[in-house]
Structures are given as structure tokens and as C-alpha cells.
């Protein structure tokens, strides 16, 4: 898309004039490091509280073994052999460098040690992400109607209105798409019925193998990825989703489908794709409940808190999450103005990010967050 290329180009320009980096930028937008010289870091450095666990400071890279010891204790990490331990330590060290790099590219967030700091970027993608690369829409998808945007609230958060269940944890299974789907239907079901029910991801993992008829290799496939729109299509056809407690999450996709039609707790009335316009996204969010969105998650491996607003980020979508609200904060290092952000519910437990949530800045389709947004309506019954 021309618009995306233009904004990536602009980001690169900003990056080149503001600073330069020794490391490869390839993973942040498909741009090679060639031409980015190794000069000193001119970027305004964010001062972070060095006393806080996991937050990095100037000395962190020298104290990698100390940080690794804290990391193992904090996240209960045990490695079977000394070789495994040493290998994980080398990955951890590389991730400390990555976190520092992310900090420079994304100064309004805090990046550091997370529970994923002993995973390589490839392991992280295969174990925690999982949005299929298929954009053709299922036959039952609508286009969301264009809504008025003139009197939207300045701040909005569906958690304040009782439409969001507590943060869940997908474990080491690329089933993010199923959590994004249940989150949207939990909200829609609350709006339709007044009842907040936690719904079953495992039903989607085990039973939803919805395919694009022309691309059989990109069906919804449990821990190997899927798409929220096809999961809405499955849910519409199957009749609905069961409760979490009636069909609990196991985090594996080796089980048979145990869907029981008599225990349906929420039904899809219809689902719609929202246009790539941030005001329309906000209006649909406020009117129809939390929205299923996809995002590029490269910064999320090291994210700890704050508003993530990287100068450069790929728009290649690889993670399914739930948009629950938006707000604004005072922090903006370059232009001194309020930074507007989306509030994103993730599915990596409450120990990740801000109690399981991610804030990403709003305004220029950062990391593709506006590119694949869907709203679902539940049957009132
Ligand atoms: C979707 O379902 C809701 C609730 O039943 C209904 O109000 C709305 O008109 C439907 N939208 C479309 C596009 O059919």
C-alpha cells in the first residue's frame, strides 16, 4: 500500500536524522541496516528508574548474569541441563541488547526483561504469536457501517463498563487469535445480554478449522495460528461458544473437538470489518464493544509499560489481540504534545506488560494496529 510505504519512509527519515543504530533494522520493517552508519546516539535518552526489576540501565549489559539470576527467580525458570542453561543465558544476553535497542526506537515505552527474555525472536513468534497471513474475508463478513464521530468521549475503556473478563494466558501455543475472538464476543455478549461470561478458546483451538476455500493451507489451526474473522465465521456456523469453565483451556491442540451444543453461552449475530480510519475504529469500539485487532508484535517481547510508539515498526500482522479502549498521556519526547493511545488487552497473563495490557500510540497505524479490525454482534437471548 502506498500509504504504508510512505509512513515507513517517513519513519526512516526521522530515524536517520534523529539518530543511527549499529544493529540491523531488518526486523522492524524490512529495511536493511546498510546506509545506517554507526555514529553516536543523539536520541533523547529516557531516564528510567534503574532500581525496578527488569528495567534496564546503562550497566545492565555488563551485569547480564545478575539480571539472569533475577529473571530465573522471578519467572521460575529451570533448565534441564547445563548446556540448555548456557544457551538460554546467551539468548538472554542478546535480548538485553534487543531491549536496549527497542528502548531507543520506542522511548515513550519502557522495554526490558520480560518472561520471554530467554526466547529467540523465532521461538517467540512460533510460541506466542499466530495470526495467519490471509486477508480474504469469510463470506458472512459485513462491512461496518460508517458511524458519526463528532461526539466521541476523549477517553474510553470498556473495563470501566464491565465488558472485559480478566486477562488470560495462552501459554506456549500460537492461539492468540482464539483469545482475540473470545474477547470480542465476551464484550458483545455482555452488551446484548447484560451478562459477562468468559468464553472457551479451547473450543476454537479444537473445533475451528475454518478455511479460505482457495487457500487450504491457511485454515484456523489451533496452536499453529488462525484468524479472528474466520473464527467468527466458525462460531456463526457452529451455533456459538461454550463457557470457559465448561470447555477449559489446555494450551495444546492434540485433543478432539468436545463441543456440546446444549452448553452454548454466547452466539454470534453477525460480524463486520471496520475501515482503516482511527475515528471509525474508536466509534465502533464505543458503540459495539471491544474489537478484535491484529498487530505486529515485535516490540511486545520486551515491552514492560508505557505508550509504545516506535519510530519504525513493520505492519506485517502476526498477533491477535483485543482493543478495549483509548486515552491520552502527557509523555511525548519529541513533540511536546499529548500522546494518544489505544488500550490493548493481550493474552500473556497479568505478569506481562501493564497487568496484561499494552498501550500503543494512536494516529498513524503503528505496527499495523488499524489494518485488521473487526467488530462482532452477539445474539440477544
Ligand atoms: C448485527 O446484529 C445486530 C444485533 O442483532 C443488529 O442490530 C445489526 O443490525 C446487525 N448488523 C448487520 C450488518 O446485519
Short mmCIF file of C-alpha atoms and ligand atoms in Angstrom, two decimals:
data_model
loop_
_atom_site.label_atom_id
_atom_site.label_comp_id
_atom_site.label_asym_id
_atom_site.label_seq_id
_atom_site.Cartn_x
_atom_site.Cartn_y
_atom_site.Cartn_z
CA UNK A 1 0.00 0.00 0.00
CA UNK A 2 1.35 3.42 -0.93
CA UNK A 3 0.26 4.94 2.39
CA UNK A 4 2.15 2.36 4.40
CA UNK A 5 5.30 2.76 2.35
CA UNK A 6 5.12 6.49 2.75
CA UNK A 7 4.86 6.26 6.50
CA UNK A 8 7.67 3.72 6.74
CA UNK A 9 9.76 6.04 4.57
CA UNK A 10 8.95 8.97 6.83
CA UNK A 11 9.84 6.95 9.90
CA UNK A 12 13.17 6.03 8.37
CA UNK A 13 13.85 9.64 7.53
CA UNK A 14 13.06 10.67 11.08
CA UNK A 15 15.24 7.88 12.33
CA UNK A 16 18.16 8.80 10.12
CA UNK A 17 18.04 12.44 11.09
CA UNK A 18 17.48 11.84 14.77
CA UNK A 19 19.97 9.06 15.38
CA UNK A 20 21.54 5.97 13.93
CA UNK A 21 21.90 2.42 15.08
CA UNK A 22 24.57 -0.19 14.81
CA UNK A 23 22.10 -3.02 14.67
CA UNK A 24 20.11 -4.32 11.77
CA UNK A 25 16.72 -2.75 11.34
CA UNK A 26 15.52 -5.56 9.13
CA UNK A 27 13.10 -6.99 11.66
CA UNK A 28 11.45 -3.63 12.24
CA UNK A 29 10.17 -3.04 8.77
CA UNK A 30 12.11 -4.96 6.21
CA UNK A 31 14.71 -2.28 5.90
CA UNK A 32 18.34 -3.31 5.75
CA UNK A 33 20.90 -1.76 8.02
CA UNK A 34 23.09 -0.70 5.10
CA UNK A 35 23.41 3.04 4.95
CA UNK A 36 22.68 3.44 8.64
CA UNK A 37 26.09 4.46 9.89
CA UNK A 38 27.46 3.78 13.34
CA UNK A 39 27.63 7.20 14.87
CA UNK A 40 26.75 8.24 18.36
CA UNK A 41 23.27 8.10 19.76
CA UNK A 42 21.72 11.55 19.52
CA UNK A 43 18.28 10.49 20.58
CA UNK A 44 16.87 11.99 23.73
CA UNK A 45 17.52 9.30 26.25
CA UNK A 46 14.70 8.33 28.50
CA UNK A 47 15.61 8.29 32.15
CA UNK A 48 14.24 5.15 33.70
CA UNK A 49 14.24 4.05 37.29
CA UNK A 50 17.17 1.65 37.45
CA UNK A 51 16.03 0.20 40.76
CA UNK A 52 12.99 -1.55 39.36
CA UNK A 53 13.20 -5.24 38.48
CA UNK A 54 13.59 -5.86 34.78
CA UNK A 55 14.11 -2.21 33.87
CA UNK A 56 17.48 -1.74 32.20
CA UNK A 57 20.02 0.98 32.76
CA UNK A 58 23.49 1.74 31.40
CA UNK A 59 25.10 -1.04 33.42
CA UNK A 60 22.63 -3.79 32.68
CA UNK A 61 24.56 -5.24 29.78
CA UNK A 62 27.65 -5.57 31.96
CA UNK A 63 25.62 -7.23 34.70
CA UNK A 64 23.91 -9.78 32.49
CA UNK A 65 24.49 -12.70 34.88
CA UNK A 66 22.98 -10.76 37.78
CA UNK A 67 19.92 -9.93 35.66
CA UNK A 68 19.69 -13.54 34.51
CA UNK A 69 19.65 -14.74 38.14
CA UNK A 70 16.82 -12.31 38.96
CA UNK A 71 14.99 -13.36 35.80
CA UNK A 72 15.19 -17.09 36.65
CA UNK A 73 13.91 -16.49 40.16
CA UNK A 74 11.15 -14.09 39.16
CA UNK A 75 9.73 -16.30 36.40
CA UNK A 76 10.54 -19.70 37.94
CA UNK A 77 12.83 -20.72 35.12
CA UNK A 78 14.63 -24.04 35.42
CA UNK A 79 16.72 -25.55 32.64
CA UNK A 80 17.28 -29.29 32.37
CA UNK A 81 20.97 -29.31 31.52
CA UNK A 82 23.94 -27.01 31.89
CA UNK A 83 24.10 -26.74 28.08
CA UNK A 84 20.49 -25.59 27.96
CA UNK A 85 21.19 -23.13 30.77
CA UNK A 86 24.22 -21.68 28.98
CA UNK A 87 22.37 -21.46 25.70
CA UNK A 88 19.43 -19.67 27.37
CA UNK A 89 21.86 -17.26 29.02
CA UNK A 90 23.30 -16.38 25.61
CA UNK A 91 19.78 -15.78 24.28
CA UNK A 92 19.00 -13.71 27.36
CA UNK A 93 22.10 -11.56 26.79
CA UNK A 94 21.11 -11.00 23.17
CA UNK A 95 17.65 -9.98 24.38
CA UNK A 96 19.13 -7.43 26.78
CA UNK A 97 20.72 -5.81 23.73
CA UNK A 98 17.41 -6.03 21.88
CA UNK A 99 15.58 -4.43 24.77
CA UNK A 100 18.07 -1.56 24.76
CA UNK A 101 17.55 -1.18 21.03
CA UNK A 102 13.79 -1.21 21.47
CA UNK A 103 14.14 1.42 24.17
CA UNK A 104 15.92 3.73 21.74
CA UNK A 105 13.44 3.11 18.96
CA UNK A 106 10.46 3.41 21.31
CA UNK A 107 11.32 5.94 24.03
CA UNK A 108 7.79 6.56 25.36
CA UNK A 109 7.52 2.92 26.48
CA UNK A 110 9.77 1.05 28.91
CA UNK A 111 11.50 -2.01 27.47
CA UNK A 112 13.45 -4.54 29.49
CA UNK A 113 13.38 -8.06 30.85
CA UNK A 114 10.11 -9.95 30.44
CA UNK A 115 9.13 -13.61 30.89
CA UNK A 116 10.08 -14.05 27.21
CA UNK A 117 13.68 -12.87 27.60
CA UNK A 118 15.10 -16.38 27.18
CA UNK A 119 13.33 -16.97 23.85
CA UNK A 120 14.86 -16.17 20.48
CA UNK A 121 12.71 -13.93 18.27
CA UNK A 122 11.88 -17.02 16.19
CA UNK A 123 10.78 -19.03 19.23
CA UNK A 124 8.78 -16.05 20.42
CA UNK A 125 6.97 -15.81 17.08
CA UNK A 126 6.19 -19.51 16.87
CA UNK A 127 5.11 -19.93 20.53
CA UNK A 128 3.31 -16.68 21.30
CA UNK A 129 2.01 -15.26 18.06
CA UNK A 130 -0.05 -16.93 15.34
CA UNK A 131 -2.16 -14.83 13.05
CA UNK A 132 -2.39 -16.43 9.64
CA UNK A 133 -1.38 -14.43 6.62
CA UNK A 134 -4.65 -14.49 4.81
CA UNK A 135 -6.74 -11.44 4.22
CA UNK A 136 -9.62 -12.73 2.15
CA UNK A 137 -12.74 -12.34 4.22
CA UNK A 138 -15.19 -15.11 5.07
CA UNK A 139 -18.42 -14.95 3.09
CA UNK A 140 -20.52 -13.81 6.06
CA UNK A 141 -18.34 -10.79 6.93
CA UNK A 142 -20.06 -7.42 6.62
CA UNK A 143 -18.53 -4.01 6.19
CA UNK A 144 -19.09 -1.95 9.31
CA UNK A 145 -21.46 0.96 8.79
CA UNK A 146 -19.88 4.42 8.90
CA UNK A 147 -20.68 5.95 12.29
CA UNK A 148 -20.76 9.59 13.40
CA UNK A 149 -17.55 10.57 15.16
CA UNK A 150 -18.30 14.10 16.37
CA UNK A 151 -19.16 13.36 19.99
CA UNK A 152 -16.83 10.55 20.92
CA UNK A 153 -15.58 10.65 24.52
CA UNK A 154 -11.96 11.81 24.99
CA UNK A 155 -11.11 8.70 26.99
CA UNK A 156 -12.89 5.39 26.93
CA UNK A 157 -12.23 1.99 28.49
CA UNK A 158 -14.60 -0.99 28.34
CA UNK A 159 -13.05 -2.30 31.56
CA UNK A 160 -14.85 0.56 33.34
CA UNK A 161 -18.17 -0.69 31.94
CA UNK A 162 -17.88 -4.34 32.92
CA UNK A 163 -17.42 -5.74 29.42
CA UNK A 164 -13.98 -7.31 29.83
CA UNK A 165 -13.08 -10.52 31.69
CA UNK A 166 -9.70 -10.84 33.48
CA UNK A 167 -6.54 -11.32 31.39
CA UNK A 168 -5.96 -14.91 30.27
CA UNK A 169 -2.77 -16.75 29.34
CA UNK A 170 -2.32 -18.63 26.06
CA UNK A 171 0.87 -20.38 27.25
CA UNK A 172 3.29 -21.72 24.63
CA UNK A 173 0.64 -22.10 21.95
CA UNK A 174 0.08 -19.83 18.95
CA UNK A 175 -3.60 -19.46 19.75
CA UNK A 176 -3.68 -15.67 20.21
CA UNK A 177 -6.36 -15.48 17.51
CA UNK A 178 -8.76 -17.51 19.67
CA UNK A 179 -8.31 -15.14 22.64
CA UNK A 180 -8.92 -12.11 20.47
CA UNK A 181 -12.09 -13.81 19.19
CA UNK A 182 -13.45 -14.76 22.63
CA UNK A 183 -12.62 -11.31 23.99
CA UNK A 184 -14.67 -9.60 21.30
CA UNK A 185 -17.59 -11.99 21.72
CA UNK A 186 -17.45 -11.73 25.54
CA UNK A 187 -17.89 -7.97 25.17
CA UNK A 188 -20.60 -8.21 22.52
CA UNK A 189 -22.44 -10.83 24.57
CA UNK A 190 -22.28 -8.53 27.59
CA UNK A 191 -23.75 -5.68 25.55
CA UNK A 192 -26.54 -7.92 24.21
CA UNK A 193 -27.44 -9.81 27.38
CA UNK A 194 -26.01 -7.85 30.32
CA UNK A 195 -24.08 -10.96 31.39
CA UNK A 196 -20.29 -11.17 31.36
CA UNK A 197 -19.32 -14.77 30.55
CA UNK A 198 -15.77 -15.95 29.98
CA UNK A 199 -15.83 -17.98 26.75
CA UNK A 200 -13.88 -21.00 25.56
CA UNK A 201 -10.73 -20.59 23.46
CA UNK A 202 -10.22 -24.35 23.57
CA UNK A 203 -13.40 -24.87 21.58
CA UNK A 204 -11.86 -22.72 18.83
CA UNK A 205 -8.47 -24.42 19.13
CA UNK A 206 -10.00 -27.92 18.88
CA UNK A 207 -13.03 -27.42 16.64
CA UNK A 208 -12.47 -24.42 14.37
CA UNK A 209 -10.68 -25.44 11.18
CA UNK A 210 -12.36 -22.82 9.04
CA UNK A 211 -10.54 -22.35 5.74
CA UNK A 212 -10.33 -19.97 2.89
CA UNK A 213 -11.72 -22.15 0.06
CA UNK A 214 -8.90 -21.07 -2.20
CA UNK A 215 -6.05 -21.32 0.29
CA UNK A 216 -6.36 -24.60 2.12
CA UNK A 217 -3.02 -24.19 3.85
CA UNK A 218 -4.19 -21.22 5.87
CA UNK A 219 -7.04 -22.72 7.86
CA UNK A 220 -7.53 -21.91 11.53
CA UNK A 221 -5.23 -24.44 13.12
CA UNK A 222 -5.07 -24.33 16.90
CA UNK A 223 -1.60 -23.61 18.27
CA UNK A 224 -0.32 -23.00 14.75
CA UNK A 225 -2.34 -19.88 14.17
CA UNK A 226 -5.66 -18.69 12.85
CA UNK A 227 -7.67 -15.61 12.11
CA UNK A 228 -10.36 -13.84 14.11
CA UNK A 229 -12.65 -13.30 11.13
CA UNK A 230 -12.66 -16.98 10.26
CA UNK A 231 -13.20 -17.81 13.94
CA UNK A 232 -16.29 -15.56 13.93
CA UNK A 233 -17.42 -17.40 10.78
CA UNK A 234 -16.91 -20.76 12.53
CA UNK A 235 -18.79 -19.54 15.62
CA UNK A 236 -21.68 -18.30 13.49
CA UNK A 237 -21.95 -21.66 11.71
CA UNK A 238 -21.38 -23.84 14.79
CA UNK A 239 -24.08 -22.03 16.79
CA UNK A 240 -21.93 -20.34 19.42
CA UNK A 241 -19.22 -20.71 22.02
CA UNK A 242 -19.30 -22.57 25.32
CA UNK A 243 -18.18 -21.12 28.64
CA UNK A 244 -14.52 -21.24 29.62
CA UNK A 245 -15.40 -23.40 32.63
CA UNK A 246 -17.36 -25.91 30.54
CA UNK A 247 -14.57 -26.23 27.96
CA UNK A 248 -11.36 -25.18 29.75
CA UNK A 249 -8.14 -24.11 28.09
CA UNK A 250 -5.33 -26.67 27.87
CA UNK A 251 -2.91 -24.82 25.59
CA UNK A 252 -2.42 -27.82 23.30
CA UNK A 253 -4.14 -28.75 20.09
CA UNK A 254 -3.88 -32.50 20.20
CA UNK A 255 -7.38 -33.09 21.58
CA UNK A 256 -10.57 -33.95 19.73
CA UNK A 257 -13.39 -31.43 19.49
CA UNK A 258 -15.63 -31.65 22.55
CA UNK A 259 -18.16 -29.00 21.59
CA UNK A 260 -21.55 -29.56 23.26
CA UNK A 261 -24.34 -27.59 21.57
CA UNK A 262 -26.51 -27.75 24.68
CA UNK A 263 -23.95 -25.66 26.58
CA UNK A 264 -23.67 -22.65 24.30
CA UNK A 265 -23.18 -19.41 26.28
CA UNK A 266 -22.82 -16.81 23.51
CA UNK A 267 -23.93 -16.64 19.88
CA UNK A 268 -22.67 -14.53 17.00
CA UNK A 269 -25.39 -12.48 15.29
CA UNK A 270 -23.03 -11.04 12.69
CA UNK A 271 -19.52 -9.66 12.37
CA UNK A 272 -18.09 -6.74 10.46
CA UNK A 273 -14.79 -5.40 9.24
CA UNK A 274 -14.07 -1.84 10.37
CA UNK A 275 -12.44 0.62 7.96
CA UNK A 276 -8.82 1.71 8.34
CA UNK A 277 -9.81 5.01 9.92
CA UNK A 278 -8.94 5.68 13.53
CA UNK A 279 -12.07 7.70 14.27
CA UNK A 280 -14.25 4.95 12.80
CA UNK A 281 -12.36 2.41 14.87
CA UNK A 282 -12.99 4.50 18.01
CA UNK A 283 -16.67 4.97 17.12
CA UNK A 284 -17.17 1.25 16.51
CA UNK A 285 -15.39 0.44 19.74
CA UNK A 286 -17.62 2.74 21.77
CA UNK A 287 -20.83 1.63 20.05
CA UNK A 288 -20.28 -2.12 19.58
CA UNK A 289 -17.84 -3.16 22.31
CA UNK A 290 -14.22 -4.41 22.33
CA UNK A 291 -12.81 -5.07 18.86
CA UNK A 292 -10.67 -7.93 17.57
CA UNK A 293 -7.48 -6.47 16.11
CA UNK A 294 -4.24 -7.79 14.69
CA UNK A 295 -0.86 -6.20 15.22
CA UNK A 296 2.84 -6.66 14.58
CA UNK A 297 4.18 -7.82 17.94
CA UNK A 298 7.94 -7.37 17.55
CA UNK A 299 8.17 -4.80 20.37
CA UNK A 300 5.93 -6.78 22.68
CA UNK A 301 8.65 -9.30 23.59
CA UNK A 302 10.50 -6.62 25.58
CA UNK A 303 7.60 -4.29 26.49
CA UNK A 304 7.12 -3.52 30.18
CA UNK A 305 4.95 -0.41 30.37
CA UNK A 306 4.17 3.00 28.91
CA UNK A 307 2.89 4.00 25.50
CA UNK A 308 4.59 2.07 22.74
CA UNK A 309 5.15 4.40 19.81
CA UNK A 310 8.16 3.10 17.90
CA UNK A 311 9.75 5.24 15.19
CA UNK A 312 9.75 2.21 12.95
CA UNK A 313 7.64 -0.93 13.09
CA UNK A 314 6.61 -3.45 10.48
CA UNK A 315 2.92 -3.56 9.56
CA UNK A 316 3.09 -7.27 8.93
CA UNK A 317 0.39 -8.62 11.22
CA UNK A 318 1.37 -11.57 13.37
CA UNK A 319 -0.57 -11.29 16.64
CA UNK A 320 -4.26 -11.20 17.54
CA UNK A 321 -5.32 -9.02 20.49
CA UNK A 322 -8.33 -7.12 21.80
CA UNK A 323 -8.86 -3.37 21.57
CA UNK A 324 -10.75 -2.30 24.71
CA UNK A 325 -10.31 1.46 24.90
CA UNK A 326 -8.28 4.58 24.26
CA UNK A 327 -6.79 7.50 26.17
CA UNK A 328 -4.07 10.12 26.17
CA UNK A 329 -0.98 10.71 28.24
CA UNK A 330 1.30 13.68 28.73
CA UNK A 331 4.53 11.99 27.71
CA UNK A 332 5.92 12.74 24.26
CA UNK A 333 9.66 13.18 23.92
CA UNK A 334 9.95 14.89 20.54
CA UNK A 335 6.84 16.94 20.02
CA UNK A 336 5.62 18.16 23.38
CA UNK A 337 2.03 17.21 22.98
CA UNK A 338 -0.28 14.62 24.37
CA UNK A 339 0.27 11.13 23.11
CA UNK A 340 -2.96 9.38 22.21
CA UNK A 341 -3.02 5.63 22.61
CA UNK A 342 -5.10 2.51 22.20
CA UNK A 343 -5.57 0.20 25.17
CA UNK A 344 -4.93 -3.37 24.10
CA UNK A 345 -5.76 -6.50 26.08
CA UNK A 346 -3.20 -9.24 25.50
CA UNK A 347 -3.31 -12.97 26.35
CA UNK A 348 0.09 -13.50 28.01
CA UNK A 349 -1.10 -13.39 31.62
CA UNK A 350 -1.20 -10.48 34.08
CA UNK A 351 2.55 -10.53 34.64
CA UNK A 352 3.22 -9.23 31.16
CA UNK A 353 3.05 -5.51 30.32
CA UNK A 354 0.72 -3.29 32.34
CA UNK A 355 -1.14 -6.04 34.21
CA UNK A 356 -1.53 -7.89 30.94
CA UNK A 357 -2.30 -4.80 28.86
CA UNK A 358 -0.39 -2.93 26.18
CA UNK A 359 -0.66 0.73 25.21
CA UNK A 360 0.17 1.56 21.63
CA UNK A 361 0.02 5.04 20.20
CA UNK A 362 -2.82 6.06 18.02
CA UNK A 363 -2.71 8.21 14.93
CA UNK A 364 -0.59 6.53 12.27
CA UNK A 365 -1.39 2.84 12.11
CA UNK A 366 1.62 1.97 14.26
CA UNK A 367 2.64 -1.71 13.87
CA UNK A 368 -0.42 -2.17 11.64
CA UNK A 369 -2.84 -1.86 14.58
CA UNK A 370 -5.56 -0.27 12.41
CA UNK A 371 -5.21 -2.69 9.49
CA UNK A 372 -7.39 -5.62 10.51
CA UNK A 373 -10.13 -4.58 12.92
CA UNK A 374 -13.38 -6.50 13.37
CA UNK A 375 -16.46 -5.98 15.39
CA UNK A 376 -18.89 -8.70 16.38
CA UNK A 377 -22.52 -8.55 17.48
CA UNK A 378 -23.98 -11.21 19.78
CA UNK A 379 -27.49 -12.61 19.72
CA UNK A 380 -29.70 -11.31 22.48
CA UNK A 381 -31.33 -14.37 24.02
C1 LIG B 1 -25.86 -7.33 13.53
O1 LIG B 1 -26.62 -7.80 14.63
C2 LIG B 1 -27.15 -6.77 15.44
C3 LIG B 1 -27.77 -7.43 16.66
O2 LIG B 1 -28.66 -8.46 16.29
C4 LIG B 1 -28.12 -5.92 14.62
O3 LIG B 1 -28.63 -4.87 15.40
C5 LIG B 1 -27.38 -5.35 13.42
O4 LIG B 1 -28.26 -4.66 12.58
C6 LIG B 1 -26.69 -6.47 12.62
N1 LIG B 1 -25.85 -5.87 11.62
C7 LIG B 1 -25.84 -6.28 10.36
C8 LIG B 1 -24.84 -5.61 9.47
O5 LIG B 1 -26.56 -7.17 9.94
#
